[in-house]
PDB file of C-alpha atoms in Angstrom:
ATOM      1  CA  UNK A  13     116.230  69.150  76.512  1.00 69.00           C
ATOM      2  CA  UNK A  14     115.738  72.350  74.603  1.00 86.00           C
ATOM      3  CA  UNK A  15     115.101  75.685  76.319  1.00 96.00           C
ATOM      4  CA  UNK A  16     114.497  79.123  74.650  1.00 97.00           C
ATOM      5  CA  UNK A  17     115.872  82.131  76.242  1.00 98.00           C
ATOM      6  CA  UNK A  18     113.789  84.672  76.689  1.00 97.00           C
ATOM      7  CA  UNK A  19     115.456  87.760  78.878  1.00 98.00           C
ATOM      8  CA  UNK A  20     119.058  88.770  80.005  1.00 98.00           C
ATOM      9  CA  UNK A  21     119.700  91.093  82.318  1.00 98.00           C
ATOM     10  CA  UNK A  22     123.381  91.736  83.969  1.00 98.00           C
ATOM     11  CA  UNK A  23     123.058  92.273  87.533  1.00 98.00           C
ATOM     12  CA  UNK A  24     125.895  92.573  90.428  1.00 98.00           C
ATOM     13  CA  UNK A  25     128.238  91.596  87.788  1.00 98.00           C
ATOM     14  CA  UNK A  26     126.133  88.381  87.189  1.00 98.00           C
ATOM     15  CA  UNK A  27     123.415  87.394  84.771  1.00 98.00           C
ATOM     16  CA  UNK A  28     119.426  87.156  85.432  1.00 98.00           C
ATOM     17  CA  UNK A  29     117.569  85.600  82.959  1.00 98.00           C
ATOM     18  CA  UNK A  30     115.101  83.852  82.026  1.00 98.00           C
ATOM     19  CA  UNK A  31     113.976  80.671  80.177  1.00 98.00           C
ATOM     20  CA  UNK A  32     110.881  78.776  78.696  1.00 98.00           C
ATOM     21  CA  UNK A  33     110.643  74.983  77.994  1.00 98.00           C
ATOM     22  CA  UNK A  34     108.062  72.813  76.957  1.00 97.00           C
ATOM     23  CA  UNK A  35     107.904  70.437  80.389  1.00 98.00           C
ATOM     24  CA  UNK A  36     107.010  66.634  80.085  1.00 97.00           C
ATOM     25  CA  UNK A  37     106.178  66.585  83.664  1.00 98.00           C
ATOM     26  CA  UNK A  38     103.215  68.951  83.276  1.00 98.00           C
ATOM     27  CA  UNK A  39     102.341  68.508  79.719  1.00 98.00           C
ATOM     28  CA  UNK A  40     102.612  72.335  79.117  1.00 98.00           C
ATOM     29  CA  UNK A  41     105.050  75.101  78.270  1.00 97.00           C
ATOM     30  CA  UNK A  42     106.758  76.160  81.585  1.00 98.00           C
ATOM     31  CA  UNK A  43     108.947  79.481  82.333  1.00 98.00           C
ATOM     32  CA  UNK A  44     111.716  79.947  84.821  1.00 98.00           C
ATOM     33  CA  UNK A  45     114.289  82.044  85.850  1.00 98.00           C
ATOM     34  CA  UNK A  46     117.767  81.442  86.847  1.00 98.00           C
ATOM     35  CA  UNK A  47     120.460  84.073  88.393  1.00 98.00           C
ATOM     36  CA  UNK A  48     124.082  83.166  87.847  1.00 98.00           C
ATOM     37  CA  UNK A  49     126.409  84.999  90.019  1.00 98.00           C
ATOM     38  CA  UNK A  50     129.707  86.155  88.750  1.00 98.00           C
ATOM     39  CA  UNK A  51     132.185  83.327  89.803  1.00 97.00           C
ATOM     40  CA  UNK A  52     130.785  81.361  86.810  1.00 96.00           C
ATOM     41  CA  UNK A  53     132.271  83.568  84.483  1.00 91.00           C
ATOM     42  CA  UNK A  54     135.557  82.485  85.548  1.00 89.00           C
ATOM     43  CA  UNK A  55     134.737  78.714  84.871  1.00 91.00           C
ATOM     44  CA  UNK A  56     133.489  77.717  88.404  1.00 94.00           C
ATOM     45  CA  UNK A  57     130.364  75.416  89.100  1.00 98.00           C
ATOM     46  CA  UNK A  58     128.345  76.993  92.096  1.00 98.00           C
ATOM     47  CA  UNK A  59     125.552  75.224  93.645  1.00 98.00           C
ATOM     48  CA  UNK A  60     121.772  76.830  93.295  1.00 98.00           C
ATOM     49  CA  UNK A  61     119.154  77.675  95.949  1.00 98.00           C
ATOM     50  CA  UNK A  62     115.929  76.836  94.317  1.00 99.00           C
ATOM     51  CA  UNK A  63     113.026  79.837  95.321  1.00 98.00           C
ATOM     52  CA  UNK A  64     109.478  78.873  95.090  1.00 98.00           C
ATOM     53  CA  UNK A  65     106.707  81.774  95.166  1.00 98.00           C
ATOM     54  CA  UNK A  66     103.063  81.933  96.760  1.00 98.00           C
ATOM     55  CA  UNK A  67      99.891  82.427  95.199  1.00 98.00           C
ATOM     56  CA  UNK A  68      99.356  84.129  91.925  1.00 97.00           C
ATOM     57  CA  UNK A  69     102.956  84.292  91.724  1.00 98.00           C
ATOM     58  CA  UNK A  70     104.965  83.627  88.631  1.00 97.00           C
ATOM     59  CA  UNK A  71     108.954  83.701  88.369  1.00 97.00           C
ATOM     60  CA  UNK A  72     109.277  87.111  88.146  1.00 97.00           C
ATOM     61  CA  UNK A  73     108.379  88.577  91.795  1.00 97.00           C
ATOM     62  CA  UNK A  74     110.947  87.048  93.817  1.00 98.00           C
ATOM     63  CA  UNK A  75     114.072  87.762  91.282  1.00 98.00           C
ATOM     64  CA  UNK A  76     112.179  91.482  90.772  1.00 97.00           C
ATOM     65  CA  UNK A  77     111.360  92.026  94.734  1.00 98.00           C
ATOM     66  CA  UNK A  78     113.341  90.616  96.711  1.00 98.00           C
ATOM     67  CA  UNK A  79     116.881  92.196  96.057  1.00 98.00           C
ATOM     68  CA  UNK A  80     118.635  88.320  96.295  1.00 98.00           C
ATOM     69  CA  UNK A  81     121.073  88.844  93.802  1.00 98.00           C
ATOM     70  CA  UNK A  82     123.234  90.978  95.740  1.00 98.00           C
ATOM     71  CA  UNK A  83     123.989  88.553  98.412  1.00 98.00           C
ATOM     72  CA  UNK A  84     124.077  85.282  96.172  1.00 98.00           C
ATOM     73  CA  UNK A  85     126.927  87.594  93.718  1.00 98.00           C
ATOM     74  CA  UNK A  86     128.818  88.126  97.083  1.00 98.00           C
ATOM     75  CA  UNK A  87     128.775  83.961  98.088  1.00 98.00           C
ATOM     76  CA  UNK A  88     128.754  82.633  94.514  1.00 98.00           C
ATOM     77  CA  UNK A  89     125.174  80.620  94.511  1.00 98.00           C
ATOM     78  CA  UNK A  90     122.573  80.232  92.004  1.00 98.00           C
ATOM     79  CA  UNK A  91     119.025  81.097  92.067  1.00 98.00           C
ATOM     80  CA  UNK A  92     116.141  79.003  90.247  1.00 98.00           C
ATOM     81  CA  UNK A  93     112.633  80.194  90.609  1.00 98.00           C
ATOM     82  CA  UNK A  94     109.955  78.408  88.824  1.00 98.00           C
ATOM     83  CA  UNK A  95     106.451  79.309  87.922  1.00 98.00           C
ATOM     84  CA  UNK A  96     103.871  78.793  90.572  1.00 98.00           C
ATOM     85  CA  UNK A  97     102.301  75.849  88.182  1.00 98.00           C
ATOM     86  CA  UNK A  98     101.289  75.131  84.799  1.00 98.00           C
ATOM     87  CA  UNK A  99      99.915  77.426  82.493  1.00 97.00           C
ATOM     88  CA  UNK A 100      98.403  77.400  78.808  1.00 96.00           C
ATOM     89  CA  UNK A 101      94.921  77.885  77.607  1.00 95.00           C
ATOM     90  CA  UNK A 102      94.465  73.954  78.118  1.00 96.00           C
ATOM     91  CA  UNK A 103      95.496  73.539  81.263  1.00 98.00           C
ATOM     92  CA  UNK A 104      92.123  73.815  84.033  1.00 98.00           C
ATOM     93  CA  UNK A 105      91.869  76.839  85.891  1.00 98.00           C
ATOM     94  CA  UNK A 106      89.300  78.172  88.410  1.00 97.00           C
ATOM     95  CA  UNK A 107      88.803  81.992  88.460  1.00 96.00           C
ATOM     96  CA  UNK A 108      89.165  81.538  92.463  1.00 97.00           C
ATOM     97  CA  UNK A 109      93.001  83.039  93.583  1.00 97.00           C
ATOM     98  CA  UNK A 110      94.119  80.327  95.749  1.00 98.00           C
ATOM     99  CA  UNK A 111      93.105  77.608  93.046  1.00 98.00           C
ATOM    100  CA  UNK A 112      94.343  76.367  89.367  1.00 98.00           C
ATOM    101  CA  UNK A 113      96.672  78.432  87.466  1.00 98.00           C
ATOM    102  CA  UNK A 114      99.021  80.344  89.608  1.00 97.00           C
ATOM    103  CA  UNK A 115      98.049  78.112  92.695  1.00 98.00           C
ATOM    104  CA  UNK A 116      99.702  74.686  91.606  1.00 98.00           C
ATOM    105  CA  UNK A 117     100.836  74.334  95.843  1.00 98.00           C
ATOM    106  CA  UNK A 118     103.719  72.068  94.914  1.00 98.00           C
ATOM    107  CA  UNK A 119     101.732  68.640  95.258  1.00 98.00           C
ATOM    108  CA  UNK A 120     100.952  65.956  92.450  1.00 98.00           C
ATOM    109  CA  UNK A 121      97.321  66.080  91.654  1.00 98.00           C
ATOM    110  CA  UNK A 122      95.575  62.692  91.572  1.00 98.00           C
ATOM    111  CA  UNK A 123      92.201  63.932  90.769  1.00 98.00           C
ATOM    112  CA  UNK A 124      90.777  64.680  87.480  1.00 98.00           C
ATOM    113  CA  UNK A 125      91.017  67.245  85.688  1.00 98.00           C
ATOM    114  CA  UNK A 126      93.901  68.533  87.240  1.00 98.00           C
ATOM    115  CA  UNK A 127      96.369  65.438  87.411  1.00 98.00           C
ATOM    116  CA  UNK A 128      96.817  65.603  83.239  1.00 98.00           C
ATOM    117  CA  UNK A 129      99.131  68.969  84.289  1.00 98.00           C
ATOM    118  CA  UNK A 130      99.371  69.577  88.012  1.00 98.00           C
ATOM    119  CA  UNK A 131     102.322  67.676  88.793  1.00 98.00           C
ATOM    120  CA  UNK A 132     104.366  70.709  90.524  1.00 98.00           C
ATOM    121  CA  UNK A 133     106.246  68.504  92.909  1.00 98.00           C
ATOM    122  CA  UNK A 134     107.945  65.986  90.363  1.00 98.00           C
ATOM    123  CA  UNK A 135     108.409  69.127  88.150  1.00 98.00           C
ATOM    124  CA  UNK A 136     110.326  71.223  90.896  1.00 98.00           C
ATOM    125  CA  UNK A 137     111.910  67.717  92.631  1.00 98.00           C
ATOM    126  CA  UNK A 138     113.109  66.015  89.407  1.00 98.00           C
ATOM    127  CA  UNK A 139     112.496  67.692  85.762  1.00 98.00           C
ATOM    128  CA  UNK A 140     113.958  71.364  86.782  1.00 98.00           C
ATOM    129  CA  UNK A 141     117.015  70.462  88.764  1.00 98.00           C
ATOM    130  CA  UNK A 142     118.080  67.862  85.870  1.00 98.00           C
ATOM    131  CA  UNK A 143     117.618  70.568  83.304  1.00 98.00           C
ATOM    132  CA  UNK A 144     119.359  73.013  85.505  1.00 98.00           C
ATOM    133  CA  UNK A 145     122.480  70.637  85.943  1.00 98.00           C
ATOM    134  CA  UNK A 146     122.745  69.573  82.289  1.00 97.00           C
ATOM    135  CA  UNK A 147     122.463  73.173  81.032  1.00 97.00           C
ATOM    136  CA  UNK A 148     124.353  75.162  83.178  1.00 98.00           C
ATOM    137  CA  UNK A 149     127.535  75.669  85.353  1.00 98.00           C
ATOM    138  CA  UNK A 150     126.005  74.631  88.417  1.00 98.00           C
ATOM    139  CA  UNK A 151     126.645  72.016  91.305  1.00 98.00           C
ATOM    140  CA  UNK A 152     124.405  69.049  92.197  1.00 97.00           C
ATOM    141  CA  UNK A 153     124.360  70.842  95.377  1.00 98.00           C
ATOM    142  CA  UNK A 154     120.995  72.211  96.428  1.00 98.00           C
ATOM    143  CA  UNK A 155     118.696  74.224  98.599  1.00 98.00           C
ATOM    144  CA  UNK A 156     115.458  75.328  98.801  1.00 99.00           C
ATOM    145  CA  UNK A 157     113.344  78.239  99.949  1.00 99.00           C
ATOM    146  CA  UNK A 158     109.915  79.758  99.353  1.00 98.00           C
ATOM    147  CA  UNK A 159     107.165  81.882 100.267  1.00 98.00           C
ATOM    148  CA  UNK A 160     103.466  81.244 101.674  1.00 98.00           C
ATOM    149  CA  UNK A 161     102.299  78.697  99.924  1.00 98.00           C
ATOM    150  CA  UNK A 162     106.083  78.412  98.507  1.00 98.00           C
ATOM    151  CA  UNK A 163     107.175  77.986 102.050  1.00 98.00           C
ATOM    152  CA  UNK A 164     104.987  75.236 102.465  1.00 98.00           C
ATOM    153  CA  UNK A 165     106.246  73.844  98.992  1.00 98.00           C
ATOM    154  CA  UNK A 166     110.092  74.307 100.299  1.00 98.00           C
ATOM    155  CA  UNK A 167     109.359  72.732 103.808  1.00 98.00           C
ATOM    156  CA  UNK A 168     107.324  69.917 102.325  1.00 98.00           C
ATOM    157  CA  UNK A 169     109.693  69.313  99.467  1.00 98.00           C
ATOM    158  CA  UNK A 170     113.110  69.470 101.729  1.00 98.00           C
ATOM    159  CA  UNK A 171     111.962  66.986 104.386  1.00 98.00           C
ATOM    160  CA  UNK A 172     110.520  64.384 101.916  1.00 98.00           C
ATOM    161  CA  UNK A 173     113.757  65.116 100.545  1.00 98.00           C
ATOM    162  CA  UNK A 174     116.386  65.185 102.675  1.00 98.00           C
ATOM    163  CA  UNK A 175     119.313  63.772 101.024  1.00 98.00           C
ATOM    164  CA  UNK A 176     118.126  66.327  97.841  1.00 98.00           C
ATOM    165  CA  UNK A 177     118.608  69.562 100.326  1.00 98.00           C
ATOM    166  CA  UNK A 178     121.064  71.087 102.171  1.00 98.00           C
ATOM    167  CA  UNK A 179     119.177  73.294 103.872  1.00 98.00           C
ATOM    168  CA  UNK A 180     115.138  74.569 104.107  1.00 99.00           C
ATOM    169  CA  UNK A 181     113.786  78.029 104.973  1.00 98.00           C
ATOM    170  CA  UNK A 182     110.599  79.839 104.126  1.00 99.00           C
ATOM    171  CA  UNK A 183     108.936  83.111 104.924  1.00 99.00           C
ATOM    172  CA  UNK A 184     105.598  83.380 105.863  1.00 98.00           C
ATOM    173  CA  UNK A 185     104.646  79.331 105.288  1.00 99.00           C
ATOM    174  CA  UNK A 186     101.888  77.769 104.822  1.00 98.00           C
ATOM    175  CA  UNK A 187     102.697  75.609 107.855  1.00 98.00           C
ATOM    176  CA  UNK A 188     100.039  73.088 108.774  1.00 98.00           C
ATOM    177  CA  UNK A 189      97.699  73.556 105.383  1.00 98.00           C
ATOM    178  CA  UNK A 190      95.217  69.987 106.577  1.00 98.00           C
ATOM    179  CA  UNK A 191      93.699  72.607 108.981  1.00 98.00           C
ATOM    180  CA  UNK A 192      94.612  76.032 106.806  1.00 98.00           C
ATOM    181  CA  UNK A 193      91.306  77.100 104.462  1.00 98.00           C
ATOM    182  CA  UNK A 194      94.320  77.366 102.020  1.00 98.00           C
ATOM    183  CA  UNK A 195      95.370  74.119 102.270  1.00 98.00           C
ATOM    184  CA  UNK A 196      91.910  72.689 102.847  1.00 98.00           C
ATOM    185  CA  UNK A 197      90.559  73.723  99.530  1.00 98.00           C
ATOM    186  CA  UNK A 198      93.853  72.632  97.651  1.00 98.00           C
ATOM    187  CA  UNK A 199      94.083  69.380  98.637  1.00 98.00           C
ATOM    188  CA  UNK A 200      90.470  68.717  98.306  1.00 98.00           C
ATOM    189  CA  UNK A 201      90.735  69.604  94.404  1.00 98.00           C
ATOM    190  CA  UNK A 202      94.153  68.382  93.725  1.00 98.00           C
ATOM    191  CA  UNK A 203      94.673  65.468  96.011  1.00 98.00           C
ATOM    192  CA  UNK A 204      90.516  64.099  97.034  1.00 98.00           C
ATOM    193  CA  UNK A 205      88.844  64.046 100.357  1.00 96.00           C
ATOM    194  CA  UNK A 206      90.714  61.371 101.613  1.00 95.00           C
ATOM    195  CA  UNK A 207      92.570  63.783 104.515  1.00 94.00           C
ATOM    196  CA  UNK A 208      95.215  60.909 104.869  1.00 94.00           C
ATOM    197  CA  UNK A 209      96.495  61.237 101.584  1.00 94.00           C
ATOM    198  CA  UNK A 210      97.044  65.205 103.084  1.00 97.00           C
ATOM    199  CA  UNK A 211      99.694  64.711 105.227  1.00 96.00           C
ATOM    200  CA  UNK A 212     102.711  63.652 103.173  1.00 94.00           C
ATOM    201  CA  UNK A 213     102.375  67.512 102.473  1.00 97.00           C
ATOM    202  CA  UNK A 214     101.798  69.254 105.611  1.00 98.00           C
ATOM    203  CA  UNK A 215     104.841  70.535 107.001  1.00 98.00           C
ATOM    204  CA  UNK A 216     104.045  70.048 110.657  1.00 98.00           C
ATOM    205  CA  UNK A 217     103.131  66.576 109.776  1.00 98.00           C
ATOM    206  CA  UNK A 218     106.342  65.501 108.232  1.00 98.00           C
ATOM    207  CA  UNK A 219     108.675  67.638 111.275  1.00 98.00           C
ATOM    208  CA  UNK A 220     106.749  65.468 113.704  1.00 97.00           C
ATOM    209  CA  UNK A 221     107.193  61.648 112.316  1.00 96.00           C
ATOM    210  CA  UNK A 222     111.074  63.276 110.744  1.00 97.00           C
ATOM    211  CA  UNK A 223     113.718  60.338 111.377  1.00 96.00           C
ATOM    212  CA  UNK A 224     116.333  62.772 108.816  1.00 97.00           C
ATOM    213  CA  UNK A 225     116.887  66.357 109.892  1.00 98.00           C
ATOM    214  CA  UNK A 226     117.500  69.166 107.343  1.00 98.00           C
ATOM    215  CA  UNK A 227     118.681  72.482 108.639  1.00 98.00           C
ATOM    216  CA  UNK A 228     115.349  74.946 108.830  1.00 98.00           C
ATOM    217  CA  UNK A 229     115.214  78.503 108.843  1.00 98.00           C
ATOM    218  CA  UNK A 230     111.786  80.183 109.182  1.00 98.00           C
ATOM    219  CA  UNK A 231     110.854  83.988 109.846  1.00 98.00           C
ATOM    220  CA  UNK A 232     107.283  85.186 110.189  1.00 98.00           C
ATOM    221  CA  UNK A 233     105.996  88.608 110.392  1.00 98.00           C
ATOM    222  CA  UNK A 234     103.854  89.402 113.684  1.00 98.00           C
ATOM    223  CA  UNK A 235     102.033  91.512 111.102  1.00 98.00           C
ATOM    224  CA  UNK A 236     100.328  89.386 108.527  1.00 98.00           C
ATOM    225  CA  UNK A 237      97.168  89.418 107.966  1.00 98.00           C
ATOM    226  CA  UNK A 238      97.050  85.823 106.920  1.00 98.00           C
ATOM    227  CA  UNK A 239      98.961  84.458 110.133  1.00 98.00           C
ATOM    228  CA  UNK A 240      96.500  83.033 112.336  1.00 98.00           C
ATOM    229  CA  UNK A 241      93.854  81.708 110.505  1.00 98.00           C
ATOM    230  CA  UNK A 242      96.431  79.905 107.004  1.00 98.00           C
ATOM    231  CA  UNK A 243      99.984  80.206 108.480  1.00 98.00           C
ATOM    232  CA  UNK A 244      99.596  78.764 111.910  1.00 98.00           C
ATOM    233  CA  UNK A 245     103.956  78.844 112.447  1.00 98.00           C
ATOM    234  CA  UNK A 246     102.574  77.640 116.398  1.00 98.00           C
ATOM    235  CA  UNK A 247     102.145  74.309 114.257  1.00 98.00           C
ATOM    236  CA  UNK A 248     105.322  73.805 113.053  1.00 98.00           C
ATOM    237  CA  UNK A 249     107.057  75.321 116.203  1.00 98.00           C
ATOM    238  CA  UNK A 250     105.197  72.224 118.414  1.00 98.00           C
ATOM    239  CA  UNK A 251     105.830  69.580 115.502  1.00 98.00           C
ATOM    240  CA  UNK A 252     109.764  70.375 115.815  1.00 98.00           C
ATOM    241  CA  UNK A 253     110.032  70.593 119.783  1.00 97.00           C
ATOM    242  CA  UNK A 254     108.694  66.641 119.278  1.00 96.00           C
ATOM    243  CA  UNK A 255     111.516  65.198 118.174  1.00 91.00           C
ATOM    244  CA  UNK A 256     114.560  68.453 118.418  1.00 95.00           C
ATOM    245  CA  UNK A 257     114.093  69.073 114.412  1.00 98.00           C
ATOM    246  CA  UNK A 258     116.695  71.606 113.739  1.00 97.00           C
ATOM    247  CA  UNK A 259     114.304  74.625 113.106  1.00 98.00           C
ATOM    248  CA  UNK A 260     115.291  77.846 113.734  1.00 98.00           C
ATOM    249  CA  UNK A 261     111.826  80.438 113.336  1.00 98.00           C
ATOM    250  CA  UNK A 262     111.907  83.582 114.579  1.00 98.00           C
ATOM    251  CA  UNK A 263     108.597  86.079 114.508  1.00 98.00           C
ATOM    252  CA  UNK A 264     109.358  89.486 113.435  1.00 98.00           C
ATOM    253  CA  UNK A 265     106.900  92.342 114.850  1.00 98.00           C
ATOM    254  CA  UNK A 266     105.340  94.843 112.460  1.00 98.00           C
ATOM    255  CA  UNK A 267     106.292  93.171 109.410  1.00 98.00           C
ATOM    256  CA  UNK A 268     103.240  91.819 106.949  1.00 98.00           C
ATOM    257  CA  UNK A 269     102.932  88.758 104.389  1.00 98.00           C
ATOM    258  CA  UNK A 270     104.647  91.558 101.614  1.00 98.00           C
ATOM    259  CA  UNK A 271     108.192  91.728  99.791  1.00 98.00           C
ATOM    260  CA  UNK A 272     109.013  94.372 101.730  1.00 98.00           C
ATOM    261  CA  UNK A 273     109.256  91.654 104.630  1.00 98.00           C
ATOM    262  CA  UNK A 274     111.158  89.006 102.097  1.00 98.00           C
ATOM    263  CA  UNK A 275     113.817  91.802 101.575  1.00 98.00           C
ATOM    264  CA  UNK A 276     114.168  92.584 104.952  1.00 98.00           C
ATOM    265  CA  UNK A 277     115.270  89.137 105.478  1.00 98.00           C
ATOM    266  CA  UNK A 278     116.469  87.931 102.345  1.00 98.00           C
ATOM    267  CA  UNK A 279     120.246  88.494 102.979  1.00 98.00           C
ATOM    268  CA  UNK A 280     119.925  86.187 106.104  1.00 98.00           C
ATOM    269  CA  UNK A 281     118.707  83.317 104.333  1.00 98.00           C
ATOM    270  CA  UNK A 282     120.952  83.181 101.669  1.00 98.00           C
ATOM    271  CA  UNK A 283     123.674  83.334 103.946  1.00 98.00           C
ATOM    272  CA  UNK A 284     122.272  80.277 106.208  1.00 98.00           C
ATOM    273  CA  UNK A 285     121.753  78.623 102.704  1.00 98.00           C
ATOM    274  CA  UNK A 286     125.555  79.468 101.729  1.00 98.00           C
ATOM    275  CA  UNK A 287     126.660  77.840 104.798  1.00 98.00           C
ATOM    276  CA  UNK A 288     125.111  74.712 104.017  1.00 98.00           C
ATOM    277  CA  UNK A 289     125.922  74.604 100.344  1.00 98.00           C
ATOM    278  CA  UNK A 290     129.517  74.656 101.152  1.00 92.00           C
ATOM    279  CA  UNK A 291     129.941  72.065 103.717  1.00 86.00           C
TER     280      UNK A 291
END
């Protein structure tokens, strides 16, 4: 695999950058970043928390936002954050927000047009972690995290997952998208109107029937705008008290669907993740 870099940027003695690669997975040129904390400089391998953003989100917001490199310098891990789906003039779009370009919600497509490049979950399961771990000094240990529709991707992705993941946590999730207007209108484009096909990606779904528990971490603002009628956490909360899932989610007043939430919080989660990573 070949990868062009295209930024550096030193940060809490570590590195930031960023990277572009032409993906076989999506048939289109992809762009991610990667943060590698210090302790690689002196010839250790540290394992990598892999972020995944929400809609109309690209690479860039978490690693600009969020203030996570701090934290991940201090416990020696690794942060990936991928695009939020395929881009290129070729690839179909829809001038909507929530859909196409920017709105990939971390599923395999199976309808026309979009299953030539919309193939988000192999590309963030499979393609990016082996070019991560061939390319640089990192572990095969992993976690993963996300926001909004990246919290649904990192719930989803961890529990159909589980020997993949250390750990899960999310802010703000999409957490039961079959009944979310988010969700709805995703899976009808990407995935058909066959609502059984659905639930292999609906994070309250897959806590319910889980037989293998990954650690969870969730925090929700009592703020958001978008909490009852897309987020639903009430979902998730009931799917886990089913069968004692492991989820820890905790609703913080005041706080909104923003970054300024995710930095609030941030140090928290990579600390639960760091935990995990080091069993």
């Amino acid at each position: 695999m070949t990868i062009e870099n295209i930024s550096a940027n030193k940060s809490f003695g570590g590195w930031h950058k960023q990277y572009s690669h032409q993906s076989k997975t999506l048939n289109c040129n992809m762009q991610f970043a990667i943060y590698l904390p210090p302790q690689v400089s002196n010839g250790e391998k540290v394992p990598v928390l892999y972020w995944l953003s929400g809609l109309t989100c690209t690479d860039e917001n978490f690693m600009q936002k969020a203030g996570a490199q701090r934290i991940a310098s201090m416990l020696g891990v690794a942060i990936v954050a991928p695009d939020t789906s395929p881009r290129g003039e070729d690839v179909t779009n829809d001038e909507a927000y929530d859909l196409g370009q920017g709105a990939g919600f971390y599923v395999n497509a199976t309808q026309a047009p979009w299953n030539r490049h919309y193939q988000m979950y192999d590309y963030v399961v499979n393609e990016l972690p082996e070019l991560v771990e061939s390319l640089f000094p990192v572990t095969s240990k992993r976690s993963i995290s996300g926001h909004s529709m990246g919290g649904h991707g990192a719930l989803t992705i961890g529990m159909l997952n589980p020997e993949r993941y250390c750990s899960i946590s999310a802010f703000s999730p999409i957490c039961n998208p079959i009944n979310s207007p988010w969700g709805e209108k995703a899976f009808t484009t990407y995935l058909g109107k066959d609502k059984t096909t659905w639930q292999n990606h609906d994070a309250s779904e897959l806590m319910r029937r889980a037989t293998n528990f990954v650690p969870t971490k969730v925090d929700q603002g009592g703020a958001d705008n978008f909490l009852v009628e897309q987020l639903k956490p009430e979902a998730l909360e009931a799917a886990a008290k089913v069968n004692d899932y492991p989820l820890e989610l905790t609703l913080h007043e005041g706080y909104d669907h923003s970054y300024y939430f995710i930095s609030s919080f941030i140090e928290q989660h990579i600390r639960f993740h760091a935990v995990h990573l080091t069993k």
